[in-house]
Amino acid sequence: RSGSEVARSISEPVVRRNERETAPLLGHATYSYITGEAGEWYHDNRDLHYSVFFWDPFAATNDWMLHAPRYEIGASAPQKPSRKFQGIPSVSLIIILIEFCERFAYYGMSTQLLLYFETKLQMSDNAAASHVLLFTSGAYFTPVLGGYLADVYLGKHTVIVLFSMLYTFGLFLLAAGALTTNVSPLFAVLLTTSGLMFIALGTGGIKPCVSTLGAAQICFDDDQGHGDAEEATKSYFRWFYWSINMGSLLGVGMMSVLTPAYGYGVSFLIPGFLLFICTVWVWLIRNQCLHLPPSGSVIGMVWQVIKDALKCRVKSGRQSNSEKRHWLDFAIPFHGRHIVEEVKPLISVFKVFAILPAFWMLFDNASNLWTNQAKFMSVPHWISPAIVQIYNSMFILMLLPIFDRVIFPFLARNKIYPSPLMRMVFGMALTGLSYVIAGGIEHWMTASLQPISALWQLPQWFV
């Protein structure tokens, strides 16, 4: 067999390298092959490799030839996951269900934090909101650590198991802080702070690994169409995103009902037990997963390319041909043209990402501001005011099929194709408008002599 049959390109889904692209990787050594259940073993006179073909939209390594320290020669090859639903393997379906439980636990807990700080820990509105935002920022910063450990040292599955244990431990500490009575308030604050630190570390650590681990299970034989793998992967991510919002919807709803009746301790303890079950479940499917060995940090590679390019550009000074070259081309002698060409699009992406922090500061702060607003609105006594945060997930689940099946096809029929950047600009404008609506509702509440219904928040959440 030719080398192109055992190597694939990372720039397109399930498209293998041609001979020109494969030659630098495979050289001119002779290769022997042993067909396996999910791929092929091949030997390059230096090492034994196992090749598995799948489509991963987050793939960012140079090659998907898997070194095989996990399997001995003569041992049974890993079993290809069976396809159960829309081409999605059963293991990927389990990972979708685990993501649902994790999001249930996270949003069920986090949406109650603001009111917990204000009532249990006697914080002011501003102090409570600051602490919630600090916790949220930690939860969205630690994915860098989780992704790095998975890429360089441990692999995705191991990182998910270890960080899920920290996550579960943090939820139990948080519940212990809420359940403590007749003790020093400082001790409750200590338990709460420690718990939130473990939760932020845990949820951030597993975030970059769960989605890609599920996508990595979508493997298909060579005699099946590559389009099947691509369609199965698209279907997988649609269901994955659905599980995130459905977990949020049920988590916020159930915890907002249970908190007034049983207290914050129970509303933190239930997510802890649920996540403990998920952690055990992830560990139990370890032998059913196709594991990708650590292949190096993509962040480190990109940084090295940028650093070498800048260093060489400065040393080269003003050259006559420098104006015709992209500044990253100066790193080609060190990293090769293929790597440098993959880094170039990131520079354009960074320009877009630079405006996203402003958007997310508004978006994430809305849950705190509008929950505080709901405290002064008419809400049934048996429901926590945090219930208003359920509107976000509810509208997402309602609008996704409308956009997918009605709005975008209608635009396509009229030859209107909004670019992703146009969609982002439109979405940001609507986010700003939602704050204008919230301000109008606040003005109405201030002028009114009686509380108005929390249902009046529906327009701002919809927008």
Short mmCIF file of C-alpha atoms in Angstrom, two decimals:
data_model
loop_
_atom_site.label_atom_id
_atom_site.label_comp_id
_atom_site.label_asym_id
_atom_site.label_seq_id
_atom_site.Cartn_x
_atom_site.Cartn_y
_atom_site.Cartn_z
CA ARG A 1 0.00 0.00 0.00
CA SER A 2 1.10 3.56 -0.58
CA GLY A 3 1.94 5.97 2.15
CA SER A 4 -1.13 8.07 1.34
CA GLU A 5 -3.29 5.24 2.63
CA VAL A 6 -1.87 5.48 6.13
CA ALA A 7 -1.68 9.23 6.63
CA ARG A 8 -4.26 11.99 6.42
CA SER A 9 -4.35 15.73 6.17
CA ILE A 10 -5.42 17.85 9.12
CA SER A 11 -6.61 20.74 6.96
CA GLU A 12 -9.68 18.93 5.55
CA PRO A 13 -11.93 16.33 7.19
CA VAL A 14 -11.07 12.75 6.28
CA VAL A 15 -8.88 13.70 3.30
CA ARG A 16 -5.61 11.80 3.15
CA ARG A 17 -2.33 13.35 2.12
CA ASN A 18 -1.19 12.98 -1.46
CA GLU A 19 2.19 11.50 -2.30
CA ARG A 20 3.97 14.85 -2.28
CA GLU A 21 2.66 15.70 1.19
CA THR A 22 3.25 12.20 2.53
CA ALA A 23 6.81 11.72 1.33
CA PRO A 24 8.48 14.04 3.90
CA LEU A 25 6.63 12.19 6.67
CA LEU A 26 7.22 8.61 5.60
CA GLY A 27 10.56 8.99 3.82
CA HIS A 28 11.72 6.14 1.65
CA ALA A 29 11.68 3.34 4.17
CA THR A 30 9.88 0.09 3.43
CA TYR A 31 6.69 -0.51 5.34
CA SER A 32 4.83 -3.64 6.42
CA TYR A 33 1.15 -3.56 7.32
CA ILE A 34 -1.16 -5.58 9.56
CA THR A 35 -4.84 -4.79 9.16
CA GLY A 36 -6.62 -4.14 12.47
CA GLU A 37 -10.25 -3.72 13.46
CA ALA A 38 -10.22 0.08 13.46
CA GLY A 39 -7.11 0.86 11.42
CA GLU A 40 -3.73 -0.53 10.47
CA TRP A 41 -0.42 -1.33 12.10
CA TYR A 42 2.61 -0.37 10.05
CA HIS A 43 6.35 -0.54 10.67
CA ASP A 44 8.85 1.98 9.31
CA ASN A 45 12.01 0.06 10.22
CA ARG A 46 12.28 2.21 13.32
CA ASP A 47 9.02 2.05 15.20
CA LEU A 48 5.60 0.44 15.20
CA HIS A 49 2.61 2.69 14.53
CA TYR A 50 -1.15 2.29 14.53
CA SER A 51 -3.17 4.44 12.12
CA VAL A 52 -6.81 5.31 12.84
CA PHE A 53 -8.90 7.55 10.58
CA PHE A 54 -11.45 9.93 12.02
CA TRP A 55 -12.56 13.54 11.66
CA ASP A 56 -11.85 15.95 14.48
CA PRO A 57 -12.68 19.65 13.86
CA PHE A 58 -10.42 20.64 16.73
CA ALA A 59 -7.45 18.65 15.41
CA ALA A 60 -4.25 20.68 15.56
CA THR A 61 -1.41 18.18 15.42
CA ASN A 62 0.95 17.60 12.52
CA ASP A 63 -0.10 14.03 11.87
CA TRP A 64 -2.57 11.44 13.10
CA MET A 65 -0.24 8.43 12.92
CA LEU A 66 -0.68 7.08 16.41
CA HIS A 67 2.31 5.65 18.18
CA ALA A 68 1.11 2.54 19.93
CA PRO A 69 2.67 2.02 23.37
CA ARG A 70 -0.69 0.71 24.62
CA TYR A 71 -0.74 -2.42 22.44
CA GLU A 72 1.77 -5.23 22.17
CA ILE A 73 2.53 -7.02 18.89
CA GLY A 74 0.18 -9.96 18.65
CA ALA A 75 -2.34 -8.42 21.05
CA SER A 76 -5.88 -7.85 19.88
CA ALA A 77 -6.41 -4.57 18.07
CA PRO A 78 -8.75 -2.00 19.62
CA GLN A 79 -12.35 -2.53 18.70
CA LYS A 80 -14.01 0.00 16.41
CA PRO A 81 -16.90 1.65 18.25
CA SER A 82 -20.27 0.44 17.03
CA ARG A 83 -22.51 3.08 15.45
CA LYS A 84 -25.81 3.41 17.25
CA PHE A 85 -27.50 6.68 16.33
CA GLN A 86 -27.00 8.89 13.26
CA GLY A 87 -23.60 7.32 12.76
CA ILE A 88 -22.47 8.29 16.28
CA PRO A 89 -20.66 5.50 18.20
CA SER A 90 -22.09 4.38 21.51
CA VAL A 91 -19.04 5.73 23.37
CA SER A 92 -19.63 9.19 21.88
CA LEU A 93 -23.28 9.01 22.93
CA ILE A 94 -22.15 8.23 26.49
CA ILE A 95 -19.81 11.25 26.38
CA ILE A 96 -22.75 13.44 25.25
CA LEU A 97 -24.76 12.18 28.21
CA ILE A 98 -21.83 12.85 30.55
CA GLU A 99 -21.58 16.41 29.19
CA PHE A 100 -25.29 16.84 29.89
CA CYS A 101 -24.75 15.79 33.52
CA GLU A 102 -21.69 18.03 33.92
CA ARG A 103 -23.54 21.08 32.59
CA PHE A 104 -26.50 20.21 34.81
CA ALA A 105 -24.14 20.21 37.79
CA TYR A 106 -22.29 23.40 36.80
CA TYR A 107 -25.28 25.60 35.97
CA GLY A 108 -27.40 24.13 38.75
CA MET A 109 -24.69 25.19 41.20
CA SER A 110 -23.39 28.42 39.65
CA THR A 111 -26.77 30.07 39.15
CA GLN A 112 -27.42 29.84 42.91
CA LEU A 113 -24.05 31.32 43.90
CA LEU A 114 -25.06 34.99 43.75
CA LEU A 115 -28.00 34.59 46.12
CA TYR A 116 -25.96 32.21 48.30
CA PHE A 117 -23.27 34.86 48.79
CA GLU A 118 -25.88 37.50 49.59
CA THR A 119 -27.98 35.45 52.02
CA LYS A 120 -25.67 32.86 53.61
CA LEU A 121 -22.41 34.86 53.60
CA GLN A 122 -24.08 38.27 54.01
CA MET A 123 -22.29 39.94 51.10
CA SER A 124 -23.49 43.08 49.36
CA ASP A 125 -24.88 42.86 45.83
CA ASN A 126 -21.69 44.24 44.30
CA ALA A 127 -19.38 42.03 46.37
CA ALA A 128 -21.42 38.92 45.59
CA ALA A 129 -21.41 39.70 41.86
CA SER A 130 -17.65 40.29 41.94
CA HIS A 131 -17.04 36.92 43.60
CA VAL A 132 -19.25 35.12 41.08
CA LEU A 133 -17.46 36.77 38.16
CA LEU A 134 -14.08 35.93 39.69
CA PHE A 135 -15.11 32.28 39.92
CA THR A 136 -16.39 32.34 36.32
CA SER A 137 -13.15 33.86 35.05
CA GLY A 138 -11.20 31.09 36.78
CA ALA A 139 -13.43 28.43 35.22
CA TYR A 140 -12.75 29.87 31.75
CA PHE A 141 -9.01 30.33 32.27
CA THR A 142 -8.14 26.84 33.48
CA PRO A 143 -9.00 25.13 30.15
CA VAL A 144 -5.55 26.27 29.03
CA LEU A 145 -4.06 24.08 31.76
CA GLY A 146 -6.32 21.12 31.02
CA GLY A 147 -5.62 21.25 27.30
CA TYR A 148 -1.88 21.53 27.86
CA LEU A 149 -1.75 18.53 30.20
CA ALA A 150 -3.85 16.47 27.78
CA ASP A 151 -1.73 17.40 24.75
CA VAL A 152 1.69 17.00 26.34
CA TYR A 153 1.54 14.52 29.23
CA LEU A 154 -1.65 12.64 30.11
CA GLY A 155 -4.06 12.40 27.17
CA LYS A 156 -7.69 13.51 27.12
CA HIS A 157 -9.32 10.61 28.96
CA THR A 158 -6.90 10.70 31.90
CA VAL A 159 -7.27 14.47 32.25
CA ILE A 160 -11.07 14.18 32.25
CA VAL A 161 -11.01 11.55 35.02
CA LEU A 162 -8.51 13.40 37.24
CA PHE A 163 -10.10 16.84 36.90
CA SER A 164 -13.58 15.40 37.38
CA MET A 165 -12.41 14.09 40.75
CA LEU A 166 -11.25 17.59 41.71
CA TYR A 167 -14.56 18.98 40.42
CA THR A 168 -16.57 16.54 42.56
CA PHE A 169 -14.46 17.24 45.64
CA GLY A 170 -15.02 20.98 45.15
CA LEU A 171 -18.80 20.55 44.98
CA PHE A 172 -18.78 18.56 48.22
CA LEU A 173 -16.67 21.28 49.91
CA LEU A 174 -19.09 23.95 48.68
CA ALA A 175 -22.05 21.94 49.99
CA ALA A 176 -20.27 21.49 53.34
CA GLY A 177 -19.81 25.27 53.59
CA ALA A 178 -23.51 25.83 52.93
CA LEU A 179 -24.62 23.12 55.40
CA THR A 180 -22.45 24.28 58.31
CA THR A 181 -24.35 25.74 61.26
CA ASN A 182 -23.19 27.07 64.63
CA VAL A 183 -19.65 27.52 63.36
CA SER A 184 -17.48 30.51 62.63
CA PRO A 185 -18.52 32.39 59.47
CA LEU A 186 -14.85 32.41 58.54
CA PHE A 187 -14.89 28.61 58.39
CA ALA A 188 -17.88 28.63 56.03
CA VAL A 189 -16.11 31.18 53.82
CA LEU A 190 -12.98 28.99 53.83
CA LEU A 191 -14.94 25.91 52.74
CA THR A 192 -16.79 27.91 50.08
CA THR A 193 -13.64 29.49 48.67
CA SER A 194 -11.75 26.20 48.61
CA GLY A 195 -14.68 24.46 46.96
CA LEU A 196 -15.00 27.08 44.24
CA MET A 197 -11.27 26.89 43.52
CA PHE A 198 -11.49 23.12 42.99
CA ILE A 199 -14.66 23.53 40.88
CA ALA A 200 -13.05 26.16 38.66
CA LEU A 201 -9.99 23.97 38.22
CA GLY A 202 -12.08 20.86 37.54
CA THR A 203 -14.60 22.27 35.08
CA GLY A 204 -11.92 24.20 33.22
CA GLY A 205 -9.63 21.17 33.08
CA ILE A 206 -12.15 18.88 31.40
CA LYS A 207 -13.74 21.51 29.12
CA PRO A 208 -11.19 21.30 26.26
CA CYS A 209 -11.09 17.49 26.34
CA VAL A 210 -14.66 16.20 26.48
CA SER A 211 -15.89 17.33 23.05
CA THR A 212 -12.77 16.21 21.19
CA LEU A 213 -12.67 12.84 22.98
CA GLY A 214 -16.18 12.11 21.75
CA ALA A 215 -15.35 13.23 18.20
CA ALA A 216 -12.26 11.03 18.21
CA GLN A 217 -14.43 7.93 18.53
CA ILE A 218 -16.04 8.45 15.13
CA CYS A 219 -14.02 5.96 13.09
CA PHE A 220 -15.02 4.42 9.80
CA ASP A 221 -13.64 1.66 7.59
CA ASP A 222 -11.96 2.57 4.32
CA ASP A 223 -14.76 1.02 2.27
CA GLN A 224 -17.29 3.47 3.71
CA GLY A 225 -17.72 6.97 2.37
CA HIS A 226 -15.75 9.77 3.99
CA GLY A 227 -18.91 11.86 3.91
CA ASP A 228 -20.41 9.50 6.49
CA ALA A 229 -17.69 10.41 8.97
CA GLU A 230 -18.15 14.12 8.35
CA GLU A 231 -21.93 13.94 8.70
CA ALA A 232 -21.64 11.82 11.85
CA THR A 233 -19.25 14.36 13.35
CA LYS A 234 -21.58 17.26 12.54
CA SER A 235 -24.44 15.32 14.09
CA TYR A 236 -22.31 14.59 17.14
CA PHE A 237 -21.56 18.27 17.76
CA ARG A 238 -25.19 19.26 17.24
CA TRP A 239 -26.24 16.80 19.93
CA PHE A 240 -23.29 17.82 22.10
CA TYR A 241 -24.37 21.47 22.01
CA TRP A 242 -27.97 20.42 22.64
CA SER A 243 -26.85 18.49 25.75
CA ILE A 244 -25.09 21.60 27.08
CA ASN A 245 -28.22 23.72 26.89
CA MET A 246 -30.59 20.99 28.04
CA GLY A 247 -28.35 20.33 31.05
CA SER A 248 -28.34 24.04 31.82
CA LEU A 249 -32.12 24.26 31.42
CA LEU A 250 -32.87 21.37 33.79
CA GLY A 251 -30.09 22.25 36.23
CA VAL A 252 -31.22 25.84 36.70
CA GLY A 253 -34.88 24.85 36.85
CA MET A 254 -34.54 22.03 39.37
CA MET A 255 -32.08 23.80 41.68
CA SER A 256 -34.19 26.99 41.65
CA VAL A 257 -37.13 24.94 42.91
CA LEU A 258 -35.17 22.86 45.44
CA THR A 259 -33.20 25.74 46.98
CA PRO A 260 -36.15 27.56 48.66
CA ALA A 261 -37.44 24.26 50.03
CA TYR A 262 -34.23 22.53 51.17
CA GLY A 263 -31.52 25.20 51.23
CA TYR A 264 -28.31 25.86 49.35
CA GLY A 265 -26.51 22.85 50.81
CA VAL A 266 -28.84 20.42 49.05
CA SER A 267 -28.71 22.40 45.79
CA PHE A 268 -24.90 22.04 45.84
CA LEU A 269 -24.89 18.44 47.09
CA ILE A 270 -27.09 17.03 44.30
CA PRO A 271 -24.75 18.26 41.51
CA GLY A 272 -21.86 16.79 43.50
CA PHE A 273 -23.42 13.31 43.56
CA LEU A 274 -24.36 13.58 39.90
CA LEU A 275 -20.82 14.51 38.92
CA PHE A 276 -19.44 11.65 41.04
CA ILE A 277 -21.55 9.24 38.99
CA CYS A 278 -20.23 10.85 35.79
CA THR A 279 -16.63 10.47 36.97
CA VAL A 280 -17.13 6.76 37.62
CA TRP A 281 -18.86 6.40 34.26
CA VAL A 282 -15.97 8.05 32.39
CA TRP A 283 -13.51 5.72 34.10
CA LEU A 284 -15.60 2.64 33.23
CA ILE A 285 -15.58 3.37 29.48
CA ARG A 286 -11.80 3.70 29.38
CA ASN A 287 -11.37 0.35 27.57
CA GLN A 288 -14.03 1.23 24.99
CA CYS A 289 -12.38 4.50 23.94
CA LEU A 290 -9.86 5.00 21.18
CA HIS A 291 -7.10 6.92 22.95
CA LEU A 292 -4.89 9.51 21.31
CA PRO A 293 -1.42 9.57 22.87
CA PRO A 294 -0.11 13.01 23.89
CA SER A 295 1.43 14.63 20.82
CA GLY A 296 2.75 17.95 22.08
CA SER A 297 1.33 21.37 22.85
CA VAL A 298 -0.20 23.26 19.96
CA ILE A 299 0.10 26.49 21.95
CA GLY A 300 3.82 25.89 22.39
CA MET A 301 4.26 25.17 18.70
CA VAL A 302 2.43 28.34 17.63
CA TRP A 303 4.36 30.46 20.10
CA GLN A 304 7.66 29.00 18.88
CA VAL A 305 6.79 29.77 15.25
CA ILE A 306 5.87 33.37 16.08
CA LYS A 307 8.97 33.86 18.23
CA ASP A 308 11.36 32.45 15.61
CA ALA A 309 9.73 34.50 12.86
CA LEU A 310 10.02 37.75 14.82
CA LYS A 311 13.60 37.01 15.83
CA CYS A 312 14.67 36.32 12.23
CA ARG A 313 12.72 39.29 10.90
CA VAL A 314 14.51 41.64 13.29
CA LYS A 315 17.91 40.16 12.47
CA SER A 316 17.31 40.34 8.72
CA GLY A 317 16.80 44.11 8.85
CA ARG A 318 15.48 45.92 5.80
CA GLN A 319 15.84 43.61 2.83
CA SER A 320 14.60 44.24 -0.67
CA ASN A 321 12.42 41.15 -0.75
CA SER A 322 11.12 41.42 2.80
CA GLU A 323 8.11 43.46 1.71
CA LYS A 324 6.93 40.60 -0.50
CA ARG A 325 7.06 38.00 2.26
CA HIS A 326 4.69 37.36 5.11
CA TRP A 327 6.57 37.98 8.33
CA LEU A 328 5.85 34.42 9.47
CA ASP A 329 7.73 33.08 6.43
CA PHE A 330 10.96 33.82 8.28
CA ALA A 331 10.18 30.77 10.45
CA ILE A 332 10.01 28.36 7.49
CA PRO A 333 13.68 27.25 7.79
CA PHE A 334 13.02 26.20 11.39
CA HIS A 335 9.52 24.67 11.19
CA GLY A 336 8.75 23.98 7.54
CA ARG A 337 6.25 25.61 5.20
CA HIS A 338 3.38 23.30 6.20
CA ILE A 339 3.46 24.36 9.88
CA VAL A 340 3.93 28.05 9.09
CA GLU A 341 1.01 28.06 6.65
CA GLU A 342 -1.22 26.61 9.37
CA VAL A 343 -0.20 29.33 11.83
CA LYS A 344 -0.89 32.21 9.42
CA PRO A 345 -4.72 32.03 9.63
CA LEU A 346 -4.47 32.30 13.42
CA ILE A 347 -3.19 35.86 13.10
CA SER A 348 -6.42 36.86 11.35
CA VAL A 349 -8.44 34.94 13.93
CA PHE A 350 -6.71 36.81 16.76
CA LYS A 351 -7.97 40.09 15.31
CA VAL A 352 -11.53 38.82 15.60
CA PHE A 353 -11.00 37.32 19.04
CA ALA A 354 -9.69 40.65 20.33
CA ILE A 355 -13.23 42.06 20.42
CA LEU A 356 -14.80 39.03 22.11
CA PRO A 357 -13.79 39.86 25.72
CA ALA A 358 -16.01 42.96 25.66
CA PHE A 359 -18.95 40.86 24.49
CA TRP A 360 -18.46 38.13 27.08
CA MET A 361 -18.07 40.67 29.88
CA LEU A 362 -21.55 41.93 29.03
CA PHE A 363 -23.04 38.50 28.41
CA ASP A 364 -21.73 36.82 31.58
CA ASN A 365 -22.57 39.81 33.77
CA ALA A 366 -26.18 39.72 32.58
CA SER A 367 -26.96 36.66 34.71
CA ASN A 368 -25.85 38.49 37.88
CA LEU A 369 -27.47 41.82 37.09
CA TRP A 370 -30.75 40.34 35.94
CA THR A 371 -30.93 37.89 38.86
CA ASN A 372 -30.57 40.85 41.23
CA GLN A 373 -33.28 42.62 39.23
CA ALA A 374 -35.55 39.57 39.61
CA LYS A 375 -35.24 39.78 43.41
CA PHE A 376 -37.43 42.91 43.30
CA MET A 377 -39.92 41.43 40.85
CA SER A 378 -42.88 39.19 41.49
CA VAL A 379 -41.66 35.58 41.70
CA PRO A 380 -43.57 32.68 43.35
CA HIS A 381 -42.30 32.16 46.90
CA TRP A 382 -41.44 28.53 46.21
CA ILE A 383 -39.02 29.43 43.38
CA SER A 384 -35.64 31.13 43.66
CA PRO A 385 -35.26 34.40 41.68
CA ALA A 386 -32.35 32.68 39.92
CA ILE A 387 -34.98 30.86 37.88
CA VAL A 388 -34.86 33.75 35.37
CA GLN A 389 -31.54 32.37 34.11
CA ILE A 390 -33.47 29.46 32.65
CA TYR A 391 -34.73 31.81 29.93
CA ASN A 392 -31.33 31.81 28.22
CA SER A 393 -31.18 28.03 27.64
CA MET A 394 -34.88 27.89 26.85
CA PHE A 395 -34.60 30.41 24.04
CA ILE A 396 -31.42 28.81 22.66
CA LEU A 397 -33.13 25.43 22.39
CA MET A 398 -36.14 27.06 20.75
CA LEU A 399 -34.23 29.25 18.30
CA LEU A 400 -31.58 26.77 17.12
CA PRO A 401 -33.96 24.67 14.97
CA ILE A 402 -35.71 27.83 13.75
CA PHE A 403 -32.42 29.27 12.48
CA ASP A 404 -31.26 25.92 11.12
CA ARG A 405 -34.49 24.95 9.36
CA VAL A 406 -36.22 28.26 8.57
CA ILE A 407 -34.13 31.44 8.70
CA PHE A 408 -30.86 30.28 7.11
CA PRO A 409 -32.58 28.25 4.34
CA PHE A 410 -34.79 31.29 3.60
CA LEU A 411 -31.70 33.52 3.31
CA ALA A 412 -29.99 30.94 1.09
CA ARG A 413 -32.99 30.78 -1.26
CA ASN A 414 -32.76 34.55 -1.64
CA LYS A 415 -28.98 34.31 -2.24
CA ILE A 416 -28.17 36.03 1.04
CA TYR A 417 -25.20 34.44 2.75
CA PRO A 418 -24.21 36.31 5.93
CA SER A 419 -20.60 35.67 6.85
CA PRO A 420 -19.68 34.51 10.36
CA LEU A 421 -18.29 37.99 11.05
CA MET A 422 -21.61 39.60 10.04
CA ARG A 423 -23.48 37.21 12.34
CA MET A 424 -21.16 38.13 15.21
CA VAL A 425 -21.67 41.85 14.66
CA PHE A 426 -25.45 41.39 14.50
CA GLY A 427 -25.42 39.27 17.68
CA MET A 428 -23.32 41.83 19.56
CA ALA A 429 -25.70 44.62 18.52
CA LEU A 430 -28.63 42.61 19.83
CA THR A 431 -26.76 41.99 23.11
CA GLY A 432 -26.39 45.74 23.56
CA LEU A 433 -30.10 46.18 22.80
CA SER A 434 -30.98 43.65 25.52
CA TYR A 435 -29.33 45.91 28.10
CA VAL A 436 -31.38 48.84 26.82
CA ILE A 437 -34.55 46.78 27.34
CA ALA A 438 -33.36 45.75 30.82
CA GLY A 439 -32.77 49.41 31.66
CA GLY A 440 -36.30 50.30 30.54
CA ILE A 441 -37.72 47.53 32.75
CA GLU A 442 -35.65 48.82 35.68
CA HIS A 443 -36.97 52.34 35.16
CA TRP A 444 -40.53 50.98 35.09
CA MET A 445 -39.92 49.04 38.32
CA THR A 446 -38.56 52.13 40.04
CA ALA A 447 -41.57 54.23 39.03
CA SER A 448 -44.11 51.51 39.83
CA LEU A 449 -45.61 51.24 43.30
CA GLN A 450 -46.05 47.47 43.04
CA PRO A 451 -43.66 44.70 41.93
CA ILE A 452 -44.04 43.60 38.34
CA SER A 453 -43.87 40.01 37.18
CA ALA A 454 -40.49 38.43 36.45
CA LEU A 455 -41.96 37.35 33.11
CA TRP A 456 -41.28 40.89 31.91
CA GLN A 457 -37.63 39.84 31.69
CA LEU A 458 -38.49 37.55 28.78
CA PRO A 459 -37.87 40.21 26.08
CA GLN A 460 -34.35 41.04 27.25
CA TRP A 461 -33.39 37.35 27.51
CA PHE A 462 -34.92 36.68 24.08
CA VAL A 463 -32.95 39.49 22.46
#
